[in-house]
Tab-separated table of C-alpha atoms in Angstrom:
chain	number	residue	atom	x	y	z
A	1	UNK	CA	0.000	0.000	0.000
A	2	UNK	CA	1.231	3.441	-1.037
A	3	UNK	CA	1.164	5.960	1.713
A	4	UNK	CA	2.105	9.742	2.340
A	5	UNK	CA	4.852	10.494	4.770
A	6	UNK	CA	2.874	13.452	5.376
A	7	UNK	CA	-0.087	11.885	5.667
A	8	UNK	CA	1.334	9.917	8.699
A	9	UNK	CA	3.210	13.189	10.230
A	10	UNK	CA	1.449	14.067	13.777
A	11	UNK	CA	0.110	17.613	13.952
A	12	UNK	CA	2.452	20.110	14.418
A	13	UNK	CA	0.415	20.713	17.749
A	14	UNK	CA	-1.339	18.648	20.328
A	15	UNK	CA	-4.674	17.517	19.187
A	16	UNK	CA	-7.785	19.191	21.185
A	17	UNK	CA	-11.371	19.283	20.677
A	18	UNK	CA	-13.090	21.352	18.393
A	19	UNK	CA	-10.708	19.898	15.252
A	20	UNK	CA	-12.094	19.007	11.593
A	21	UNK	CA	-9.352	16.171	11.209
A	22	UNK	CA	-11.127	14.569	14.766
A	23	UNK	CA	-14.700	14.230	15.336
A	24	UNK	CA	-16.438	14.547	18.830
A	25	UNK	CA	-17.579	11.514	20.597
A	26	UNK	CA	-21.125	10.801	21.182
A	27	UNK	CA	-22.318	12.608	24.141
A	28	UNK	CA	-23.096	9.657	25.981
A	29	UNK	CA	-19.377	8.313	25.698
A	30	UNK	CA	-18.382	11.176	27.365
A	31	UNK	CA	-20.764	11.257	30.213
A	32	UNK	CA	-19.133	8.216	30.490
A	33	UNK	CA	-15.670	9.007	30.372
A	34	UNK	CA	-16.117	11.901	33.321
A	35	UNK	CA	-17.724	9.499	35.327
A	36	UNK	CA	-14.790	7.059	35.142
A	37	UNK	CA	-12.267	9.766	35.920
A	38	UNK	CA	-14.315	11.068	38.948
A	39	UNK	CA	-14.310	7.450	39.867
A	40	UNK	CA	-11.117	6.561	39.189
A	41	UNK	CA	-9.329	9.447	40.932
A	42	UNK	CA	-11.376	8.685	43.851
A	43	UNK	CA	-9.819	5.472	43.815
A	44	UNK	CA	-6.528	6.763	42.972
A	45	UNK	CA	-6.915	8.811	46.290
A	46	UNK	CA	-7.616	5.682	48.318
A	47	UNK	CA	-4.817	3.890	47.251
A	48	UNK	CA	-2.636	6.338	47.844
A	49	UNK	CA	-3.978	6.618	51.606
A	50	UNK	CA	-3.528	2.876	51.956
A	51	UNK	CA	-0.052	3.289	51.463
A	52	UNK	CA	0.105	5.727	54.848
A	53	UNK	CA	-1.846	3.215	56.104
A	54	UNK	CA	0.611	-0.052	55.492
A	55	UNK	CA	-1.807	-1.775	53.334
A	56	UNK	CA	-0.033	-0.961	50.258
A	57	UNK	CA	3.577	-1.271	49.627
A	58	UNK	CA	3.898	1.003	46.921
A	59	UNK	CA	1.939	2.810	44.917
A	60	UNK	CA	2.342	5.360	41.534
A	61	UNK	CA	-0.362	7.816	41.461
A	62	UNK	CA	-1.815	8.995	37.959
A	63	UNK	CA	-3.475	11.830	39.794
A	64	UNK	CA	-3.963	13.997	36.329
A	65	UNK	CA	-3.638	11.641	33.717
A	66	UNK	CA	-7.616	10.798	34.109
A	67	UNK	CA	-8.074	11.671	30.702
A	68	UNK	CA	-5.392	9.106	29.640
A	69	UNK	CA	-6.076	6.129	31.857
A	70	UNK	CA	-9.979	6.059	30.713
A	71	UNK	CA	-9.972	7.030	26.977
A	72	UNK	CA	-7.132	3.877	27.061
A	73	UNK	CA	-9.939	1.642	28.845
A	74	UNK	CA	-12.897	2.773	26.642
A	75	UNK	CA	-11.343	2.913	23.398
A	76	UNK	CA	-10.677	-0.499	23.256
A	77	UNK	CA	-13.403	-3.795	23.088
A	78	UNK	CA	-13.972	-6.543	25.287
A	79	UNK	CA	-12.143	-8.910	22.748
A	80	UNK	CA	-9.175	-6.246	22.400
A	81	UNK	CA	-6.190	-6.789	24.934
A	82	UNK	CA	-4.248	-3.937	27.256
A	83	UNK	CA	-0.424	-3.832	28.403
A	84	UNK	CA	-0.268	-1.760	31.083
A	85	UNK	CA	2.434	0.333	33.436
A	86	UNK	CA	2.814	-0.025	37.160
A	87	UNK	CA	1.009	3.341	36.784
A	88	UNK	CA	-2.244	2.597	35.000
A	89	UNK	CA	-4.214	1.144	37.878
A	90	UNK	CA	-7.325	3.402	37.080
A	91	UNK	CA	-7.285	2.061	33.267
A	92	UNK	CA	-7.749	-1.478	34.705
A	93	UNK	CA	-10.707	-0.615	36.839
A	94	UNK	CA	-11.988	1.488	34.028
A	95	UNK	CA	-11.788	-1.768	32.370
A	96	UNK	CA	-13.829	-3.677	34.903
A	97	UNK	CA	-10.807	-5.486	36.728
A	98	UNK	CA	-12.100	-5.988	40.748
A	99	UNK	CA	-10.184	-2.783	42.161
A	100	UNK	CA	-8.526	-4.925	44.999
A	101	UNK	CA	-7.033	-7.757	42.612
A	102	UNK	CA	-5.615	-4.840	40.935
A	103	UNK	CA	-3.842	-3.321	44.054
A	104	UNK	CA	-2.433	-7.538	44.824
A	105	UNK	CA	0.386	-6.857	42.656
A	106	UNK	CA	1.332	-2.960	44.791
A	107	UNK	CA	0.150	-4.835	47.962
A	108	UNK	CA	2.981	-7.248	47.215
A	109	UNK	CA	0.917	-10.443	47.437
A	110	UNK	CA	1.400	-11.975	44.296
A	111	UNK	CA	2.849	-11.272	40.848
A	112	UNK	CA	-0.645	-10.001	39.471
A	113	UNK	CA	-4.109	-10.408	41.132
A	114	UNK	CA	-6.391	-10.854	38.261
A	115	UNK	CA	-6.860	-13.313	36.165
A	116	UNK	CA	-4.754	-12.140	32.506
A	117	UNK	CA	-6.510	-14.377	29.904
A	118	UNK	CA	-10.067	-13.760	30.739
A	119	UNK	CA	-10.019	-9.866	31.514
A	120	UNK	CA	-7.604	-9.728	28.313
A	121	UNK	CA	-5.216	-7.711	30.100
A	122	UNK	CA	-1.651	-8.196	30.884
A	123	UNK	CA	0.040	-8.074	34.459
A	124	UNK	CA	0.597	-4.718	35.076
A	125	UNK	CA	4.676	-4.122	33.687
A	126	UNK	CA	7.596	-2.344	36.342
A	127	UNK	CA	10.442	-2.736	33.538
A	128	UNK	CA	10.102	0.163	30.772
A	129	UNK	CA	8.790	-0.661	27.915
A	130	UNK	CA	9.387	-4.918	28.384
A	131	UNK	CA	5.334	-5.318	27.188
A	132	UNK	CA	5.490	-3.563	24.149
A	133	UNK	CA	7.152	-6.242	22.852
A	134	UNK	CA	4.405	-8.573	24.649
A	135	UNK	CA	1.644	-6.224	22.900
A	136	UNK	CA	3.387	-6.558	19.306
A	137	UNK	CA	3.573	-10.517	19.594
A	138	UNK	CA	0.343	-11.038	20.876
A	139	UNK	CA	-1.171	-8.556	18.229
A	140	UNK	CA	0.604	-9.798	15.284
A	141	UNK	CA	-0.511	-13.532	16.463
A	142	UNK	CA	-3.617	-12.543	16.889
A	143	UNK	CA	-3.746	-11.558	13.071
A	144	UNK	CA	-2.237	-14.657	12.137
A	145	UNK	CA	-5.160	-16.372	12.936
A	146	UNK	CA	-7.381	-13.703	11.032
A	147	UNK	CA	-9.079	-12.330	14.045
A	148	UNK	CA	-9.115	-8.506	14.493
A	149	UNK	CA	-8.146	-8.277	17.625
A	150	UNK	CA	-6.153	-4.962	18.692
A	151	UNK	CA	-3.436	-4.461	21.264
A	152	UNK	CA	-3.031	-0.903	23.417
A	153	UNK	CA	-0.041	-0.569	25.060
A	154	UNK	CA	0.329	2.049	27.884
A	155	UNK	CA	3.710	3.221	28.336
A	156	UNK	CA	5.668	6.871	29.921
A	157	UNK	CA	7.728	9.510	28.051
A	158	UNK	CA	10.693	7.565	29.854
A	159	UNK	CA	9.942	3.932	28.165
A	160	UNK	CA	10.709	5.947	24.894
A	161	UNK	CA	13.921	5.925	25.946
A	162	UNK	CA	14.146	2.097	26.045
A	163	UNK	CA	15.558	-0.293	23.452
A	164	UNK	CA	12.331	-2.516	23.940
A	165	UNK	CA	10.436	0.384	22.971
A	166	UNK	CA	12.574	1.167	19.458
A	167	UNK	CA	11.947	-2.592	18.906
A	168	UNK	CA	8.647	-3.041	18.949
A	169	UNK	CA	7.965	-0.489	16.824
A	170	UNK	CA	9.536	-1.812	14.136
A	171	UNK	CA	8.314	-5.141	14.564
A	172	UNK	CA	5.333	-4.004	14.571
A	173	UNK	CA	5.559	-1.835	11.583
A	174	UNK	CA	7.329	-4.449	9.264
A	175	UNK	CA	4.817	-6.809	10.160
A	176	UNK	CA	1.887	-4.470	10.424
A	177	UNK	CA	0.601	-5.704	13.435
A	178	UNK	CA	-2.496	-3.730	14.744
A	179	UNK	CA	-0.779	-2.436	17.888
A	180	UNK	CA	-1.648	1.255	19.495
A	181	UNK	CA	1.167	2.755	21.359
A	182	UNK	CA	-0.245	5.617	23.756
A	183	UNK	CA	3.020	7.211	25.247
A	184	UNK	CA	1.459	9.445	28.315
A	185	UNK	CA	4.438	12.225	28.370
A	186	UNK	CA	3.772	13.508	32.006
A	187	UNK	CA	6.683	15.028	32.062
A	188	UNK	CA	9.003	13.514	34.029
A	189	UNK	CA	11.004	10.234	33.705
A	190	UNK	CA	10.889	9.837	37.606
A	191	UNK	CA	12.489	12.892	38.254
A	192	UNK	CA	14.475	13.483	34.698
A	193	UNK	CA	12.606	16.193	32.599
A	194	UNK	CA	11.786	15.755	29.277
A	195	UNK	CA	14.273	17.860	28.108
A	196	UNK	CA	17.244	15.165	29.596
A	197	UNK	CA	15.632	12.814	27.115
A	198	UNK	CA	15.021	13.924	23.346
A	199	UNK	CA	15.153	16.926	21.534
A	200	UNK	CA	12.654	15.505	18.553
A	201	UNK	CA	9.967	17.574	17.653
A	202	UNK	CA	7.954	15.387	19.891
A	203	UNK	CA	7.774	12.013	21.123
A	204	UNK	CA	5.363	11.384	18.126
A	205	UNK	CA	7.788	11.844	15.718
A	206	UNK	CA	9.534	8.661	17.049
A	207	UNK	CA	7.314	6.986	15.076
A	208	UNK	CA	8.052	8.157	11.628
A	209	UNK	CA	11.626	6.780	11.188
A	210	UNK	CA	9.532	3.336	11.445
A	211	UNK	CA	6.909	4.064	9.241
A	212	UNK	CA	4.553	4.142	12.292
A	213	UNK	CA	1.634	6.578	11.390
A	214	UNK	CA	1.494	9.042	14.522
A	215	UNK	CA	-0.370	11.781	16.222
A	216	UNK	CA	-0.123	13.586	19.509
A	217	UNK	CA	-3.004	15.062	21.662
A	218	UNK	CA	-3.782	17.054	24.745
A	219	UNK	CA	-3.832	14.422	27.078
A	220	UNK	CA	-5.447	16.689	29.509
A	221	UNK	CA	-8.778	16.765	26.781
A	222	UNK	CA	-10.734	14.015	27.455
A	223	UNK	CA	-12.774	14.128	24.370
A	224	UNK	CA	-9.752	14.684	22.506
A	225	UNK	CA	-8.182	11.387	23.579
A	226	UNK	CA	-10.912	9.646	22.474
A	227	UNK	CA	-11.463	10.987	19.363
A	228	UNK	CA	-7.777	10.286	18.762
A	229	UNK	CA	-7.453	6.804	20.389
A	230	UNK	CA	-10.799	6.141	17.939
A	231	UNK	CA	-8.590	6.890	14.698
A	232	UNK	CA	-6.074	5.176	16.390
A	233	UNK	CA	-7.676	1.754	17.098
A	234	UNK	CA	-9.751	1.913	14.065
A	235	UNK	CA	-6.719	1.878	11.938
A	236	UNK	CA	-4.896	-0.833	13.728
A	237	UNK	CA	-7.814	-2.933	13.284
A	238	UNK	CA	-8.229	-2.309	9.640
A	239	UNK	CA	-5.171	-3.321	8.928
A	240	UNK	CA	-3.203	-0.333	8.557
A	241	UNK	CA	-0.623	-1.156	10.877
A	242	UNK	CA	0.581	0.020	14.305
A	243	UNK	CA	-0.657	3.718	15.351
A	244	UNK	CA	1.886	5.536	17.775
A	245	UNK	CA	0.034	8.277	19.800
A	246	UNK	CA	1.709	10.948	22.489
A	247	UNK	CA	-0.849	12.358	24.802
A	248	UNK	CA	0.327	15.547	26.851
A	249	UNK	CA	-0.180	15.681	30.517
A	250	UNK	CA	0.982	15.625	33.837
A	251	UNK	CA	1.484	13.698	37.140
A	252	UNK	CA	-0.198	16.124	39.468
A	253	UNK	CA	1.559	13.666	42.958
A	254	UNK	CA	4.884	12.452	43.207
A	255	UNK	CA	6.185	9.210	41.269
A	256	UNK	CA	5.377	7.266	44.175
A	257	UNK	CA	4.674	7.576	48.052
A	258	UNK	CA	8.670	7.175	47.801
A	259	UNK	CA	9.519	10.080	45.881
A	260	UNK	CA	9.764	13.765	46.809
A	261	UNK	CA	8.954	15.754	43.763
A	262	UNK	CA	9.400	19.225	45.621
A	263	UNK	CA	12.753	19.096	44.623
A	264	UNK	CA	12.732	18.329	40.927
A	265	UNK	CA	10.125	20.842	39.773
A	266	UNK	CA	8.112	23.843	41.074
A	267	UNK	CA	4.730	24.848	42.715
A	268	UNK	CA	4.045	27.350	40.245
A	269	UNK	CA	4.689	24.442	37.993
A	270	UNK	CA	2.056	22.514	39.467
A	271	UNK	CA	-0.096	24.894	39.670
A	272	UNK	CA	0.499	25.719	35.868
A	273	UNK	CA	-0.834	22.026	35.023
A	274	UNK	CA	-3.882	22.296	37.973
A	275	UNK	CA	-5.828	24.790	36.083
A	276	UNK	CA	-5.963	22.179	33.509
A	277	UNK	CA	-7.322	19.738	35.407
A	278	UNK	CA	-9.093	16.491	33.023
A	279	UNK	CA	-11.847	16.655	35.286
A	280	UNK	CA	-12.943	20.139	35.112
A	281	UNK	CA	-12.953	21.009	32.021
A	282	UNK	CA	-14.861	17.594	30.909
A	283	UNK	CA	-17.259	18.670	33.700
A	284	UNK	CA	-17.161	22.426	32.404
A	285	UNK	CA	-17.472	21.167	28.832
A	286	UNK	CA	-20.494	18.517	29.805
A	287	UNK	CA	-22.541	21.038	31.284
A	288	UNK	CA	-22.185	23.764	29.129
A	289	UNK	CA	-23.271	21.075	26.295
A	290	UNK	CA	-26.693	20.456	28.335
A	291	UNK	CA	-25.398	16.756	29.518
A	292	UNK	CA	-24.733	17.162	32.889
A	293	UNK	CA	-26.238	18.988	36.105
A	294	UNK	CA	-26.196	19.750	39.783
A	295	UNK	CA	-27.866	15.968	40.768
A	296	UNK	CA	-25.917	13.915	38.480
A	297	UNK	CA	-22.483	15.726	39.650
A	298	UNK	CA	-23.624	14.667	42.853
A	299	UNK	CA	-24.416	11.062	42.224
A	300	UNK	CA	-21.633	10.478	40.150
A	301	UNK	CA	-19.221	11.720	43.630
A	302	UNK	CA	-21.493	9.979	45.943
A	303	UNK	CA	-20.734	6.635	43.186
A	304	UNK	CA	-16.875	7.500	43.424
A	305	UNK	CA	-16.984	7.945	47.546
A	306	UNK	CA	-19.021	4.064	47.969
A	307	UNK	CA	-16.399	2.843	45.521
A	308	UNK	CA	-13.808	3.809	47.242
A	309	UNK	CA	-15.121	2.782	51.074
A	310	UNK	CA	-15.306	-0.730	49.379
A	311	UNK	CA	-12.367	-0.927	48.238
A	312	UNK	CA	-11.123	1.127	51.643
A	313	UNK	CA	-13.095	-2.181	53.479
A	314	UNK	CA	-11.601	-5.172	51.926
A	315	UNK	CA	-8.426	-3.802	51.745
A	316	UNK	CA	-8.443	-4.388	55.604
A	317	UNK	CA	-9.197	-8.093	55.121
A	318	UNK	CA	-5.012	-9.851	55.874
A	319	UNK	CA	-4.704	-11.597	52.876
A	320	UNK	CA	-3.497	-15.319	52.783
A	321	UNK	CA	-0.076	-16.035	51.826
A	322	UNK	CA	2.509	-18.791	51.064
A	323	UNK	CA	5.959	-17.354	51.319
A	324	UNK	CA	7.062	-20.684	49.254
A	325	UNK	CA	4.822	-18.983	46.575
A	326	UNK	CA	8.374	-17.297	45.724
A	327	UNK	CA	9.890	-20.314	44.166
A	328	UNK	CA	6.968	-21.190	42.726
A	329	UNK	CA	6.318	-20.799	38.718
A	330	UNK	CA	9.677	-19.243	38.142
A	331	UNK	CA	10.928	-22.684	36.130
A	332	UNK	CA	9.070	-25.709	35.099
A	333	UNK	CA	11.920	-27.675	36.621
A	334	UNK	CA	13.101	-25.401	39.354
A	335	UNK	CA	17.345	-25.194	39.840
A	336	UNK	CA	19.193	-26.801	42.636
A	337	UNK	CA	19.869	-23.203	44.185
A	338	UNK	CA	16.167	-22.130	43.971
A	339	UNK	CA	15.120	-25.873	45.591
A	340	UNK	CA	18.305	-25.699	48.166
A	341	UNK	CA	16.730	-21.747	48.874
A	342	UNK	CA	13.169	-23.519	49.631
A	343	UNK	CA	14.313	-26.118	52.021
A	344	UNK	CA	16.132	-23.008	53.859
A	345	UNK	CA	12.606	-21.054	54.165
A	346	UNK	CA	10.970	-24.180	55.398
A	347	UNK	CA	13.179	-24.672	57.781
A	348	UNK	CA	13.407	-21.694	59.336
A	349	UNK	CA	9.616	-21.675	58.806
A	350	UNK	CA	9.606	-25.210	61.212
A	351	UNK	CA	12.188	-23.224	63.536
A	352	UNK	CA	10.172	-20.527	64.600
C-alpha cells in the first residue's frame, strides 16, 4: 500500500477538541468518560492513603492523567487486549478489573491479582517498555489467525527511551501488526525532565523513522483522547498497521509515596498544570453542552466515595499467603539453588 509520509506526520500541535481532522464523541461516551475519571481518581486517592496506612507497599499515582487512563480503557473492546504500566491502575478498573485484585500486585501479594486471559489484560509491567514487545507478539498472532483483535499498550515519556520500545515499533511496523502505542508524556522520567531525554519535535515523531503513522493530543482533553485513540484503534484494526500516539499531561503527585517531587520541579509548575485539570474542564465542557447537572455531579461523587469505602473495606481483610509462593512458577523444573533456597525457608519456617 502506497502511503504519504505526510499523511502519517502528527500535527504540528497537540490535538484538542473542536478539530475538523477529529470528530467529537457521542455525548453519551463522554458522560461516560467523566464518570470514570471522577471514579477513578477517587480510587486513585484511596490507594494512595492505603499506602500511609501499610496496606499498600507502593503505589504510583496517575493523579492527572484521568483523561489518559480512561480514553485507554474505553477505546478499546472486550475482545481487544491492554499492556499496562505499574502506573495505570485506574485504566484497569476502568476496564472492569475488581479494584482490589488490581492493588495484589502494589500490595505485594502476588505477581498479578487478576486473572490475565479472561479480563484480556496483561500483568501490570515495572520494567520500561518490556510489554510492548508482549503487545506486538500477541497482536501480530492474533492476526495470524485472522481475528481482528487490537493491542493498546500504555507506556511513559521515559519507556521511549528504552531499546524494547525502538523494537517493537519496528516489529510491529514491518509486520503491520495492529498495535496502538499511547506514550502518556507527564513530564518527568521519575524525576528526569523531558528535556534530559530527546530533543525531537515530539515524542510522536519517534514513530516516523519506522513508518509508524502518529499523532499527539492534549492528554489533559478528554474528548480529545478519544477521538484520537478512535482513529487510532480503528486503523490498527483495519489493517493499517501500528498507530503511535503521544498524549500531553501531567502527574499532578509524586512518582510514588517514595519520591519527593518538591525538589525536581516547582509549585508554580504545578499549579500551571492544575488549572488544567481532566476533570474540570470535561465537567465544564459537559454542562455547558446540556449533559450534565447539579444531581448527576452529585451522584456520580457519591458513586466514586461508595467505591472507594469498598475498596477502603476489603483492603483491611489480611490476605493469605505462602511465602514458598516465591519459588513457585519461576521454572518448570526449578534449579538446585532455587530448591536448596526452599528447604532453607521451610526450615526456618519449622524453627520458629
Amino acid at each position: 500500500m502506497e502511503v504519504s509520509t505526510v499523511e502519517w506526520l502528527p500535527s504540528s500541535s497537540p490535538v484538542q477538541l473542536p478539530d475538523p481532522n477529529h470528530p467529537a464523541p457521542e455525548p453519551s461516551r463522554l458522560l461516560a468518560a467523566y464518570r470514570a475519571m471522577v471514579v477513578g481518581r477517587r480510587f486513585d486517592a484511596q490507594a494512595t492513603t492505603l499506602t500511609k496506612q501499610g496496606r499498600l507497599a507502593v503505589y504510583p499515582s496517575s493523579r492527572g492523567q484521568e483523561a489518559c487512563q480512561v480514553g485507554a480503557a474505553l477505546s478499546i473492546g472486550a475482545q481487544d487486549w491492554l499492556f499496562p504500566t505499574y502506573r495505570d491502575s485506574v485504566a484497569l478498573v476502568t476496564r472492569g478489573i475488581d479494584p482490589v485484585e488490581v492493588l495484589t500486585l502494589l500490595r505485594g501479594d502476588w505477581h498479578c491479582g487478576y486473572d490475565v486471559p479472561s479480563t484480556r489484560t496483561a500483568p501490570q509491567c515495572t520494567p520500561l517498555a518490556t510489554q510492548t514487545l508482549h503487545a506486538v507478539g500477541l497482536a501480530h498472532g492474533e492476526a495470524r489467525k485472522g481475528r481482528d483483535t487490537v493491542a493498546l499498550a500504555l507506556i511513559g515519556d521515559g519507556a521511549t527511551s528504552e531499546g524494547d520500545f525502538h523494537e517493537a515499533l519496528n516489529f510491529a511496523a514491518v509486520f503491520r501488526a495492529p498495535v496502538v502505542f499511547l506514550v502518556q508524556n507527564n513530564g518527568y522520567a521519575i524525576s528526569v525532565p523531558l528535556a534530559k531525554q530527546s530533543v525531537a519535535p515530539s515524542l510522536a515523531h519517534k514513530g516516523i523513522g519506522y513508518g509508524v503513522r502518529s499523532e499527539q493530543v492534549d492528554g489533559n482533553d478528554a474528548a480529545a483522547v478519544l477521538s484520537v485513540l478512535d482513529t487510532a484503534v480503528a486503523h490498527a484494526r483495519s489493517g493499517g498497521g501500528p498507530f503511535l500516539v503521544e498524549a500531553h499531561t501531567y502527574r499532578m503527585e509524586a512518582h510514588t509515596n517514595a519520591d519527593d517531587a518538591g525538589r525536581y520541579r516547582s509549585p508554580d509548575e504545578v499549579e500551571q498544570w492544575r488549572q488544567r485539570d481532566p476533570i474540570d474542564r470535561q465537567e465544564r465542557q459537559l454542562r455547558e453542552s446540556g449533559h450534565l447537572d447539579d444531581t448527576a455531579v452529585e451522584q456520580i461523587a457519591a458513586e466514586a466515595e461508595e467505591f472507594a469505602v469498598q475498596v477502603r473495606s476489603r483492603m483491611q481483610a489480611e490476605p493469605s499467603t505462602d511465602p514458598a509462593d516465591l519459588f513457585r512458577h519461576v521454572y518448570a523444573e526449578p534449579t538446585p539453588q532455587l530448591t536448596e533456597q526452599l528447604a532453607q525457608l521451610r526450615a526456618e519456617q519449622e524453627a520458629l
